[in-house]
Short mmCIF file of C-alpha atoms and ligand atoms in Angstrom, two decimals:
data_model
loop_
_atom_site.label_atom_id
_atom_site.label_comp_id
_atom_site.label_asym_id
_atom_site.label_seq_id
_atom_site.Cartn_x
_atom_site.Cartn_y
_atom_site.Cartn_z
CA MET A 490 -8.65 1.92 -23.15
CA SER A 491 -5.88 4.53 -22.72
CA ALA A 492 -2.51 4.15 -24.42
CA ILE A 493 0.46 3.94 -22.09
CA ASP A 494 2.99 6.76 -22.27
CA LYS A 495 6.33 5.88 -20.71
CA SER A 496 7.90 9.23 -21.60
CA LYS A 497 6.49 10.85 -18.46
CA PRO A 498 7.60 9.71 -15.01
CA VAL A 499 5.55 8.34 -12.15
CA GLY A 500 5.89 9.89 -8.68
CA VAL A 501 5.70 8.02 -5.37
CA VAL A 502 5.57 9.63 -1.92
CA GLY A 503 6.26 7.31 1.00
CA ALA A 504 9.09 4.78 0.62
CA GLY A 505 8.01 2.35 3.35
CA ALA A 506 6.96 -1.26 2.88
CA MET A 507 4.47 -0.39 0.12
CA GLY A 508 6.03 2.65 -1.54
CA ARG A 509 9.30 0.83 -2.25
CA GLY A 510 7.42 -2.03 -3.90
CA ILE A 511 5.42 0.39 -6.04
CA VAL A 512 8.64 2.15 -7.07
CA GLN A 513 10.19 -1.19 -7.99
CA VAL A 514 7.35 -2.45 -10.18
CA PHE A 515 7.07 0.79 -12.15
CA ALA A 516 10.87 0.99 -12.62
CA GLN A 517 11.02 -2.66 -13.73
CA SER A 518 8.23 -1.99 -16.21
CA GLY A 519 10.15 0.81 -17.95
CA PHE A 520 8.80 3.91 -16.18
CA ASP A 521 11.07 6.59 -14.72
CA VAL A 522 10.12 6.91 -11.05
CA LEU A 523 10.63 9.82 -8.67
CA VAL A 524 10.41 8.89 -4.99
CA HIS A 525 10.19 11.02 -1.87
CA ASP A 526 9.89 10.23 1.83
CA ALA A 527 9.82 12.60 4.81
CA ASN A 528 12.42 10.32 6.38
CA GLU A 529 15.61 10.23 4.29
CA ALA A 530 16.69 6.94 5.87
CA ALA A 531 13.51 5.34 4.47
CA ILE A 532 14.63 6.23 0.92
CA ASP A 533 18.11 4.79 1.45
CA SER A 534 16.62 1.64 2.88
CA ALA A 535 14.09 1.46 0.00
CA ILE A 536 16.81 1.67 -2.66
CA ALA A 537 18.91 -0.93 -0.81
CA THR A 538 15.89 -3.29 -0.58
CA ILE A 539 15.01 -2.86 -4.25
CA GLU A 540 18.64 -3.52 -5.22
CA LYS A 541 18.70 -6.67 -3.10
CA LEU A 542 15.41 -7.97 -4.53
CA LEU A 543 16.53 -7.29 -8.11
CA GLU A 544 19.87 -8.97 -7.38
CA ARG A 545 17.96 -12.03 -6.14
CA SER A 546 15.90 -12.04 -9.36
CA VAL A 547 19.14 -11.97 -11.37
CA SER A 548 20.55 -14.90 -9.42
CA LYS A 549 17.31 -16.83 -10.03
CA GLU A 550 17.59 -15.92 -13.75
CA ARG A 551 14.20 -14.16 -13.74
CA ILE A 552 15.82 -10.96 -15.05
CA THR A 553 19.24 -10.14 -16.48
CA ALA A 554 21.91 -8.01 -14.81
CA VAL A 555 21.35 -5.43 -17.57
CA GLU A 556 17.63 -5.26 -16.73
CA LYS A 557 18.45 -4.87 -13.04
CA ASP A 558 20.83 -1.96 -13.72
CA ALA A 559 18.33 -0.33 -16.08
CA ALA A 560 15.54 -0.54 -13.47
CA LEU A 561 17.77 0.96 -10.75
CA LYS A 562 18.80 3.79 -13.09
CA ARG A 563 15.15 4.73 -13.61
CA ILE A 564 14.67 5.47 -9.88
CA THR A 565 15.41 9.00 -8.69
CA PRO A 566 15.09 9.99 -5.01
CA VAL A 567 13.90 13.58 -4.64
CA ASN A 568 13.99 15.93 -1.65
CA GLU A 569 11.47 18.51 -2.81
CA LEU A 570 7.85 17.87 -3.77
CA SER A 571 8.33 20.39 -6.63
CA ALA A 572 10.32 17.65 -8.44
CA PHE A 573 6.98 15.88 -9.07
CA LYS A 574 5.90 18.49 -11.63
CA PRO A 575 6.37 16.29 -14.76
CA VAL A 576 4.65 13.13 -13.47
CA GLN A 577 1.68 11.54 -15.26
CA LEU A 578 0.70 9.59 -12.13
CA PHE A 579 1.31 10.61 -8.52
CA VAL A 580 0.97 7.74 -6.03
CA GLU A 581 0.81 8.51 -2.33
CA ALA A 582 1.92 5.59 -0.11
CA ALA A 583 2.61 7.43 3.16
CA SER A 584 1.41 6.43 6.62
CA GLU A 585 -2.29 5.55 7.05
CA ARG A 586 -3.31 8.91 8.55
CA PRO A 587 -5.85 11.21 6.86
CA ASP A 588 -4.04 14.38 8.02
CA ILE A 589 -0.70 13.19 6.56
CA LYS A 590 -2.26 12.13 3.28
CA LYS A 591 -4.31 15.32 2.90
CA SER A 592 -1.29 17.52 3.55
CA ILE A 593 0.72 15.61 0.91
CA PHE A 594 -2.03 16.03 -1.72
CA LYS A 595 -2.51 19.70 -0.81
CA GLY A 596 1.26 20.16 -1.09
CA VAL A 597 1.50 18.80 -4.65
CA ASP A 598 -1.88 19.62 -6.16
CA ASP A 599 -0.90 23.00 -7.63
CA LEU A 600 2.46 21.70 -8.84
CA LEU A 601 1.15 18.71 -10.80
CA ALA A 602 0.02 18.89 -14.42
CA ASP A 603 -3.69 19.55 -14.86
CA ASP A 604 -4.19 16.04 -16.28
CA ALA A 605 -1.90 14.16 -13.87
CA ILE A 606 -3.68 11.42 -11.95
CA ARG A 607 -3.59 11.64 -8.17
CA ALA A 608 -3.75 8.19 -6.56
CA SER A 609 -3.66 6.99 -2.97
CA ASN A 610 -2.56 3.53 -1.86
CA THR A 611 -4.66 3.90 1.30
CA SER A 612 -6.06 0.71 2.80
CA SER A 613 -9.12 2.27 4.33
CA ILE A 614 -9.32 6.06 4.21
CA SER A 615 -12.13 7.45 2.07
CA ILE A 616 -10.98 8.20 -1.48
CA THR A 617 -13.80 10.75 -1.79
CA GLU A 618 -12.55 12.53 1.34
CA LEU A 619 -8.94 12.66 0.10
CA ALA A 620 -10.08 13.74 -3.37
CA ALA A 621 -11.95 16.67 -1.86
CA VAL A 622 -8.69 18.43 -0.93
CA THR A 623 -7.61 18.47 -4.60
CA LYS A 624 -8.83 20.89 -7.25
CA ASN A 625 -10.11 18.24 -9.67
CA PRO A 626 -11.53 15.16 -7.88
CA THR A 627 -12.36 13.52 -11.23
CA LEU A 628 -8.62 12.77 -11.49
CA PHE A 629 -8.39 11.25 -8.01
CA ILE A 630 -8.49 7.48 -7.49
CA GLY A 631 -7.54 4.70 -5.08
CA MET A 632 -4.73 2.50 -6.39
CA HIS A 633 -4.54 -0.16 -3.70
CA PHE A 634 -1.53 -2.43 -4.17
CA PHE A 635 -0.95 -5.51 -2.03
CA ASN A 636 2.01 -6.56 0.07
CA PRO A 637 4.63 -7.55 -1.12
CA VAL A 638 3.95 -5.39 -4.19
CA PRO A 639 6.45 -7.07 -6.56
CA VAL A 640 4.78 -10.45 -5.89
CA MET A 641 1.06 -9.75 -5.45
CA LYS A 642 -0.94 -9.52 -8.68
CA LEU A 643 -3.92 -7.51 -7.48
CA VAL A 644 -4.49 -3.77 -7.64
CA GLU A 645 -7.88 -2.87 -6.13
CA ILE A 646 -8.86 0.28 -7.97
CA VAL A 647 -11.18 2.41 -5.88
CA MET A 648 -13.56 4.92 -7.40
CA GLY A 649 -14.29 8.04 -5.37
CA LEU A 650 -17.67 9.70 -5.77
CA GLU A 651 -16.28 12.07 -8.44
CA THR A 652 -13.65 9.82 -10.08
CA SER A 653 -14.18 9.81 -13.85
CA ASP A 654 -14.30 6.71 -16.05
CA ALA A 655 -11.42 8.21 -18.08
CA THR A 656 -9.29 8.24 -14.92
CA TYR A 657 -10.30 4.64 -14.19
CA ASP A 658 -9.39 3.56 -17.74
CA LYS A 659 -5.95 5.17 -17.50
CA VAL A 660 -5.18 3.65 -14.10
CA HIS A 661 -6.48 0.25 -15.24
CA ALA A 662 -4.08 0.43 -18.21
CA LEU A 663 -1.18 1.56 -15.99
CA ALA A 664 -1.82 -1.30 -13.55
CA GLU A 665 -1.76 -3.78 -16.44
CA ALA A 666 1.39 -2.14 -17.80
CA VAL A 667 3.17 -3.03 -14.54
CA GLY A 668 1.95 -6.63 -14.75
CA LYS A 669 -0.93 -6.35 -12.28
CA THR A 670 -4.56 -7.42 -12.44
CA PRO A 671 -6.84 -4.47 -11.65
CA LEU A 672 -10.26 -5.02 -10.09
CA ARG A 673 -12.73 -2.20 -9.53
CA ALA A 674 -14.44 -1.28 -6.26
CA ASN A 675 -16.38 1.73 -5.04
CA ASP A 676 -15.34 3.95 -2.17
CA HIS A 677 -16.75 2.43 1.02
CA PRO A 678 -14.92 1.80 4.33
CA GLY A 679 -12.26 -0.89 3.80
CA PHE A 680 -13.28 -1.19 0.12
CA VAL A 681 -13.64 -4.96 -0.57
CA SER A 682 -10.27 -6.32 0.54
CA ASN A 683 -9.97 -4.92 4.05
CA ARG A 684 -13.69 -5.03 4.80
CA ILE A 685 -13.36 -8.81 4.56
CA LEU A 686 -9.74 -9.36 5.65
CA MET A 687 -9.50 -7.17 8.76
CA PRO A 688 -12.43 -8.70 10.70
CA MET A 689 -10.82 -12.11 10.08
CA ILE A 690 -7.44 -10.91 11.38
CA ASN A 691 -9.13 -9.26 14.35
CA GLU A 692 -11.00 -12.46 15.16
CA ALA A 693 -7.73 -14.44 15.01
CA ILE A 694 -6.22 -11.98 17.52
CA LEU A 695 -9.30 -12.37 19.76
CA CYS A 696 -8.83 -16.17 19.60
CA LEU A 697 -5.23 -15.72 20.76
CA GLN A 698 -6.30 -13.25 23.46
CA ASP A 699 -8.97 -15.68 24.71
CA GLY A 700 -6.43 -18.51 24.87
CA VAL A 701 -8.26 -20.57 22.27
CA ALA A 702 -4.98 -21.69 20.66
CA THR A 703 -1.34 -20.72 20.10
CA PRO A 704 -0.41 -18.43 17.19
CA GLU A 705 1.05 -21.44 15.34
CA ALA A 706 -2.17 -23.44 15.78
CA ILE A 707 -4.43 -20.52 14.79
CA ASP A 708 -2.41 -19.91 11.63
CA GLY A 709 -2.05 -23.63 10.91
CA ILE A 710 -5.80 -24.18 11.18
CA MET A 711 -6.51 -21.42 8.68
CA GLN A 712 -3.77 -22.61 6.31
CA LEU A 713 -4.58 -26.30 6.35
CA GLY A 714 -8.31 -26.06 6.90
CA MET A 715 -9.20 -23.10 4.69
CA ALA A 716 -6.34 -23.35 2.16
CA HIS A 717 -5.03 -19.88 3.04
CA PRO A 718 -1.42 -19.50 1.86
CA MET A 719 -0.55 -17.71 5.12
CA GLY A 720 -2.30 -17.66 8.50
CA PRO A 721 -4.02 -14.45 9.70
CA LEU A 722 -1.52 -13.68 12.51
CA ARG A 723 1.51 -14.02 10.26
CA LEU A 724 -0.30 -11.94 7.63
CA ALA A 725 -1.03 -9.26 10.26
CA ASP A 726 2.70 -9.19 11.10
CA LEU A 727 3.50 -8.77 7.40
CA ILE A 728 0.95 -5.98 6.91
CA GLY A 729 2.09 -4.20 10.08
CA LEU A 730 0.10 -4.32 13.33
CA ASP A 731 -0.12 -0.52 13.39
CA VAL A 732 -1.59 -0.55 9.86
CA CYS A 733 -4.14 -3.24 10.91
CA TYR A 734 -5.05 -1.21 14.00
CA ASP A 735 -5.54 1.98 11.95
CA ILE A 736 -7.73 0.18 9.40
CA LEU A 737 -9.91 -1.45 12.07
CA ASN A 738 -10.41 1.94 13.71
CA VAL A 739 -11.59 3.37 10.38
CA LEU A 740 -13.98 0.42 9.83
CA HIS A 741 -15.28 0.73 13.41
CA ARG A 742 -15.85 4.48 13.13
CA ASP A 743 -17.24 4.60 9.59
CA LEU A 744 -19.37 1.45 9.59
CA GLY A 745 -20.46 2.08 13.17
CA GLU A 746 -20.53 -1.54 14.33
CA ASP A 747 -18.77 -2.96 17.38
CA LYS A 748 -17.71 -6.06 15.47
CA TYR A 749 -14.98 -3.94 13.86
CA SER A 750 -13.58 -2.71 17.19
CA PRO A 751 -9.83 -3.59 17.34
CA ALA A 752 -8.97 -6.42 19.75
CA PRO A 753 -7.46 -5.08 23.01
CA LEU A 754 -4.44 -7.34 22.43
CA LEU A 755 -3.81 -5.67 19.05
CA ARG A 756 -3.92 -2.25 20.70
CA LYS A 757 -1.50 -3.41 23.39
CA MET A 758 0.97 -4.79 20.83
CA VAL A 759 0.90 -1.49 18.92
CA LEU A 760 1.40 0.53 22.12
CA ALA A 761 4.37 -1.72 22.97
CA GLY A 762 5.91 -1.05 19.55
CA ARG A 763 5.57 -4.69 18.49
CA LEU A 764 4.48 -3.94 14.94
CA GLY A 765 5.32 -7.19 13.14
CA ASN A 766 8.01 -7.81 10.51
CA LYS A 767 9.07 -4.16 10.35
CA THR A 768 10.11 -4.13 14.04
CA LYS A 769 11.16 -7.80 13.93
CA ARG A 770 8.56 -8.65 16.62
CA GLY A 771 4.84 -9.12 16.33
CA PHE A 772 2.94 -12.34 16.94
CA TYR A 773 6.20 -14.00 15.85
CA GLU A 774 9.88 -13.04 16.04
CA TYR A 775 11.86 -12.32 12.87
CA GLU A 776 15.57 -12.33 12.10
P1 NAD B 1493 5.17 2.27 6.31
O1 NAD B 1493 5.01 2.73 7.70
O2 NAD B 1493 6.06 1.10 6.01
O3 NAD B 1493 5.68 3.48 5.37
C1 NAD B 1493 5.11 4.77 5.39
C2 NAD B 1493 6.17 5.75 4.93
O4 NAD B 1493 5.55 7.03 4.79
C3 NAD B 1493 7.33 5.91 5.94
O5 NAD B 1493 8.57 5.66 5.29
C4 NAD B 1493 7.20 7.36 6.39
O6 NAD B 1493 8.46 7.97 6.64
C5 NAD B 1493 6.52 7.98 5.18
N1 NAD B 1493 5.84 9.24 5.49
C6 NAD B 1493 5.06 9.54 6.55
N2 NAD B 1493 4.63 10.82 6.46
C7 NAD B 1493 5.13 11.34 5.31
C8 NAD B 1493 5.04 12.60 4.68
N3 NAD B 1493 4.33 13.59 5.20
N4 NAD B 1493 5.69 12.76 3.50
C9 NAD B 1493 6.41 11.75 2.96
N5 NAD B 1493 6.55 10.54 3.53
C10 NAD B 1493 5.90 10.33 4.69
O7 NAD B 1493 3.69 2.00 5.78
P2 NAD B 1493 3.21 1.05 4.58
O8 NAD B 1493 2.89 -0.28 5.12
O9 NAD B 1493 4.16 1.19 3.42
O10 NAD B 1493 1.81 1.74 4.22
C11 NAD B 1493 1.75 2.87 3.39
C12 NAD B 1493 0.33 2.99 2.87
O11 NAD B 1493 0.00 1.82 2.14
C13 NAD B 1493 -0.72 3.14 3.96
O12 NAD B 1493 -1.74 4.00 3.49
C14 NAD B 1493 -1.24 1.72 4.11
O13 NAD B 1493 -2.54 1.68 4.62
C15 NAD B 1493 -1.20 1.25 2.68
N6 NAD B 1493 -1.14 -0.20 2.49
C16 NAD B 1493 -0.37 -0.96 3.30
C17 NAD B 1493 -0.33 -2.34 3.09
C18 NAD B 1493 0.54 -3.23 3.94
O14 NAD B 1493 0.42 -4.45 3.85
N7 NAD B 1493 1.43 -2.67 4.75
C19 NAD B 1493 -1.05 -2.94 2.04
C20 NAD B 1493 -1.81 -2.10 1.20
C21 NAD B 1493 -1.84 -0.73 1.44
#
């Protein structure tokens, strides 16, 4: 197992719902973190969210005020991708679009150290396909965190066709160093998590579309009957309905079965801009 080196920073691109959580857990675990987003407002909002969450942890006496300040000090927003040169691990958490992700990896590949690990937090895009745009795919891996990152224990580590065991060992150790439990999967559409979760969410949306029950009843049935901590519609709102739609489209295209085809109601909600928690309206309304 690889030793952890905290002298070199970690880089994160994409400061949305996931990126900000990834930044927070690395900073809280003693890593310096560089963060970039194409949208400057996303960085400001990320830092404000992290500060608020750390403040809440202080008030609940989970961390001290000194630890909060130290974690915030370790986070550096950067405007230029060239700032990522010294990182040991580069994590991409930008929007779920292959073209966006590929252009980010192409943009940093020559800048990063020859042994720096390139990781994507993608939910469904092929790790092998993303790795192919980099010069050394043995260093490329899926590092799939779960939402909300500071709370959820799992990191699904996804091996591309060329990912080396040495890269896996290092990422496994890094995931443990930030308090997570890594579990290994191979590159296949949806990996394990979304291959199982997304058809369930889609089916819940089809139940709503068919008038089988209200959102509250659908979620309540899955919570009380199946012991799920959160119902599928509320979970879809939390994940982001656009993200769910993108993942289902990947499953549908790459596994080639109609059962993965996104529910028409999901498509309509995305077209209407009702994306869940992030737009304050999805299957439910949020303050
Ligand atoms: P999001 O929409 O909240 O954030 C995406 C961020 O990427 C935005 O701030 C956007 O400005 C930024 N971005 C877009 N293009 C960029 C570029 N070229 N350079 C830099 N920044 C760019 O999305 P999210 O929910 O945080 O998802 C991010 C990734 O994490 C996706 O691949 C998604 O599939 C994956 N993921 C999401 C969840 C979830 O529950 N939302 C869970 C696991 C994994």
